[in-house]
Tab-separated table of C-alpha atoms in Angstrom:
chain	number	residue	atom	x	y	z
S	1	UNK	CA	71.652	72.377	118.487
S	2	UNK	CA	68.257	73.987	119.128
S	3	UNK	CA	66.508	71.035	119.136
S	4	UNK	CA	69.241	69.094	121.391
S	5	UNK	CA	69.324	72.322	124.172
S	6	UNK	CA	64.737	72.043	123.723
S	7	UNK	CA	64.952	68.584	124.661
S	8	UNK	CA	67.546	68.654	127.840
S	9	UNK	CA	65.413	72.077	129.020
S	10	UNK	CA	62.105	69.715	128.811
S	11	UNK	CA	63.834	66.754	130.796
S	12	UNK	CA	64.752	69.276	133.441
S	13	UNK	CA	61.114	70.474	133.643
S	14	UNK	CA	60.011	66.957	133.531
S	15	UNK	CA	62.700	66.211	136.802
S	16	UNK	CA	61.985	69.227	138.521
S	17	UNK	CA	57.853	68.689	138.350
S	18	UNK	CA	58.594	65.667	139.948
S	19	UNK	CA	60.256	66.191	142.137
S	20	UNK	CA	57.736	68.434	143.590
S	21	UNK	CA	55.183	66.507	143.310
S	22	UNK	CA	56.751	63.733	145.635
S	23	UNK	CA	57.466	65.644	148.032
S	24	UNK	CA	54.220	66.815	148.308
S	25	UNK	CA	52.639	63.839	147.970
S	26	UNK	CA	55.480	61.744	150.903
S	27	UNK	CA	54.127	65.287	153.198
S	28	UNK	CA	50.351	64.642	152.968
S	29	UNK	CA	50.710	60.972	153.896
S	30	UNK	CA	53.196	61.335	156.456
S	31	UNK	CA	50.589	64.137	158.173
S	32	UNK	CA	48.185	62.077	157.614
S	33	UNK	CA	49.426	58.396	158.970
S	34	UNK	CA	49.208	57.434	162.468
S	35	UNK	CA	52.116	55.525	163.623
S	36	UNK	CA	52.942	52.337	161.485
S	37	UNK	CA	52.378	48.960	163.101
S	38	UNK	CA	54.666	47.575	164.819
S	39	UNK	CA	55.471	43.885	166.755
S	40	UNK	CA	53.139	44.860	169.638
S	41	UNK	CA	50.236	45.322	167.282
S	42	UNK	CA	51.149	42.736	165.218
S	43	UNK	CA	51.504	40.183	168.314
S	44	UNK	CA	47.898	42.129	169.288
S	45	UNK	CA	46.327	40.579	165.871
S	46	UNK	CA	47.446	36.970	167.031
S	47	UNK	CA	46.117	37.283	170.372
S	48	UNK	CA	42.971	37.995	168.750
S	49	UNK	CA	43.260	35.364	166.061
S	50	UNK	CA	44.136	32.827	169.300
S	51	UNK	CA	40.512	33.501	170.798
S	52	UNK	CA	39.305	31.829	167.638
S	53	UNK	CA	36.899	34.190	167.016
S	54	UNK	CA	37.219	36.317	163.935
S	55	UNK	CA	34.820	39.419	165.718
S	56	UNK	CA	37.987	39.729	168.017
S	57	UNK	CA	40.148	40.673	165.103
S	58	UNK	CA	37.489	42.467	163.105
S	59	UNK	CA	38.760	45.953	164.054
S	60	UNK	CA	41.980	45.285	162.290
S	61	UNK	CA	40.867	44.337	158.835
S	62	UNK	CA	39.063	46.423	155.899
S	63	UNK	CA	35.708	44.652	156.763
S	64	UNK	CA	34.436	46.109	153.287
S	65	UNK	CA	35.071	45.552	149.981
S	66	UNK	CA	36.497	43.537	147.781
S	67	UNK	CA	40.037	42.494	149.412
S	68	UNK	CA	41.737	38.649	149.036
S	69	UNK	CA	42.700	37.223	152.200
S	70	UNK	CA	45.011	33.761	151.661
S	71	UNK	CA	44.445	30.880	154.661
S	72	UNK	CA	45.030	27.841	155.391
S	73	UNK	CA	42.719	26.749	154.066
S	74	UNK	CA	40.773	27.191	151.653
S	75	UNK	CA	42.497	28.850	148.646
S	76	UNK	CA	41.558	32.551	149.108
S	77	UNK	CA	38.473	34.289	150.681
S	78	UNK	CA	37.082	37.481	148.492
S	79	UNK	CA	36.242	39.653	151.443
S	80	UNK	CA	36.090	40.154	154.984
S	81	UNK	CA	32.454	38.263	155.645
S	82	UNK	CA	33.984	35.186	153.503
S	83	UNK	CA	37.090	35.343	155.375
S	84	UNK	CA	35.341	35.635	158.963
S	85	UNK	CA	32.473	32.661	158.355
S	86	UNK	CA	35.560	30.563	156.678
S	87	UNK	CA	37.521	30.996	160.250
S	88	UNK	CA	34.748	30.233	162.056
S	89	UNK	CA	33.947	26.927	160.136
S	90	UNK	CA	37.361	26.225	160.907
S	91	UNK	CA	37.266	27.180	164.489
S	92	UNK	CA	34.834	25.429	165.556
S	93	UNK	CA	36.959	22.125	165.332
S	94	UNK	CA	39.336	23.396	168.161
S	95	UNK	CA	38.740	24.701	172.129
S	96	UNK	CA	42.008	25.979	172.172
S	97	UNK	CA	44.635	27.796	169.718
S	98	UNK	CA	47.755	30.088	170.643
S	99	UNK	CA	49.864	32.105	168.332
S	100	UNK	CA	53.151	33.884	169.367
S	101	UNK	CA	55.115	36.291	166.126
S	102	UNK	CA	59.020	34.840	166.278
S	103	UNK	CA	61.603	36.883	165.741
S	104	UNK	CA	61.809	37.058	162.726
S	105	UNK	CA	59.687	40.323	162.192
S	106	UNK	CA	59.797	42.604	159.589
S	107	UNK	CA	58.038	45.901	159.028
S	108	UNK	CA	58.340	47.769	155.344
S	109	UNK	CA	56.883	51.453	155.355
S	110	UNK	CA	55.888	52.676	151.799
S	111	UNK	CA	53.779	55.561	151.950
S	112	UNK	CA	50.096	55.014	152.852
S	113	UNK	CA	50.889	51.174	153.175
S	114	UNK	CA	53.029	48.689	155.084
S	115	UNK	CA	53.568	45.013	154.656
S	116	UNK	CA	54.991	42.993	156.856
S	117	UNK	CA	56.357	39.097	156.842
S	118	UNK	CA	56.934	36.892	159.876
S	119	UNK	CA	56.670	33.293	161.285
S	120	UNK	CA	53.886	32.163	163.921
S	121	UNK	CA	54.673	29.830	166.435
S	122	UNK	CA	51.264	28.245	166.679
S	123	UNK	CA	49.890	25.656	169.048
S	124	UNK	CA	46.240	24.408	168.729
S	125	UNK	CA	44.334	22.087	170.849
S	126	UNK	CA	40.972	19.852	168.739
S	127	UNK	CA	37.949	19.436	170.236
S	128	UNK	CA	38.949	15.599	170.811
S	129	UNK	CA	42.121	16.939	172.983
S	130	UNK	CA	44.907	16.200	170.186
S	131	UNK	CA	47.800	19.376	170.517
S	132	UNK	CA	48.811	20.419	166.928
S	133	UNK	CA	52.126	22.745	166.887
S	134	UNK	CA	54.197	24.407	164.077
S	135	UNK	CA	54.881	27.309	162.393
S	136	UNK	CA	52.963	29.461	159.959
S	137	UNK	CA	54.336	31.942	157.591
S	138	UNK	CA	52.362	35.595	157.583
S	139	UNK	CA	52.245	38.017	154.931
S	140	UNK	CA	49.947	41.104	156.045
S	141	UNK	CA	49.248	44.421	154.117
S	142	UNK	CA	48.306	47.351	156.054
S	143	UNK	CA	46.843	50.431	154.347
S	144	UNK	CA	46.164	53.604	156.179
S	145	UNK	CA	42.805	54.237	155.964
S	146	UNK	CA	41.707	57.435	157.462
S	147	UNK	CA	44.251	57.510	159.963
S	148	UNK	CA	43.453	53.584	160.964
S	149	UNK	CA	46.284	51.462	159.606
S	150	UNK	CA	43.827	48.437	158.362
S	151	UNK	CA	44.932	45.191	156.859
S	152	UNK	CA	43.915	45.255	153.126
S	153	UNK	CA	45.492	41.796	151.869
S	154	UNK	CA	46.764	38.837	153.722
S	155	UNK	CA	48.626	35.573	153.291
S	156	UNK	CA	49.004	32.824	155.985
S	157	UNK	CA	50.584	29.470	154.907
S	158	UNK	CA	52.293	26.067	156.416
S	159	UNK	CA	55.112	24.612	154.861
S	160	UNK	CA	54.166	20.996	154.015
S	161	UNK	CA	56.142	18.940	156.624
């Protein structure tokens, strides 16, 4: 019996420390978060990527660091630089390029991050004049970073058509 009422005291303990500690913990990053980002920032990031020029879009990625970003093409970049001279590579075979989030937006809080998923209607124009249109799908991972909500991890695909 002594043992049985020792271990249901210690699991109370155990509850109750936790309990403390996340609320705590939800407190500090709550204080310390700016507000989350939302379609209009996301739809920002697009207008940037539509310029084709990674520098435009610099100020909303972790820029150092190890962090994967997923494209296109190739299979994965290992860090901001990679990612940027990768883009520009890429860019450089278009004079035009347009990207618009559909409405299929959504936005998942969890603590000092946020990921969101949507589709991008995109339209491109080559060099040689030839209009490429379809959708992408976007996977982007935001973690507050001193108050900045930065994108740590991203993932943009095509569905093969």
């Amino acid at each position: 019996m002594l043992k049985r009422s020792l271990t249901v005291s210690l699991c109370l303990l155990a509850l109750t420390l936790t309990g403390f500690a996340q609320t705590k913990k939800s407190a500090l990053k709550k204080a310390t978060a700016g507000p989350i980002p939302d379609k209009a920032l996301l739809q920002k990031i697009w207008e940037g990527w539509s310029t084709l020029d990674p520098t435009n879009v610099a100020k909303f990625y972790t820029t150092t660091g190890a962090h994967v970003f997923f494209d296109i093409a190739p299979l994965k970049y290992g860090s901001w630089d990679e990612y940027a001279k990768g883009v520009q590579g890429l860019a450089a075979t278009y004079k035009s390029a347009k990207f618009t989030l559909n409405d299929d937006v959504a936005v998942h809080p969890h603590g000092d991050l946020v990921w969101v998923t949507a589709t991008v209607a995109d339209q491109m124009t080559t060099k040689a004049g030839k209009v490429e249109m379809g959708n992408l799908r976007w996977t982007a991972i935001f973690e507050n970073e001193d108050g900045k909500w930065l994108i740590v991890h991203e993932h943009v695909s095509a569905p093969i058509q």
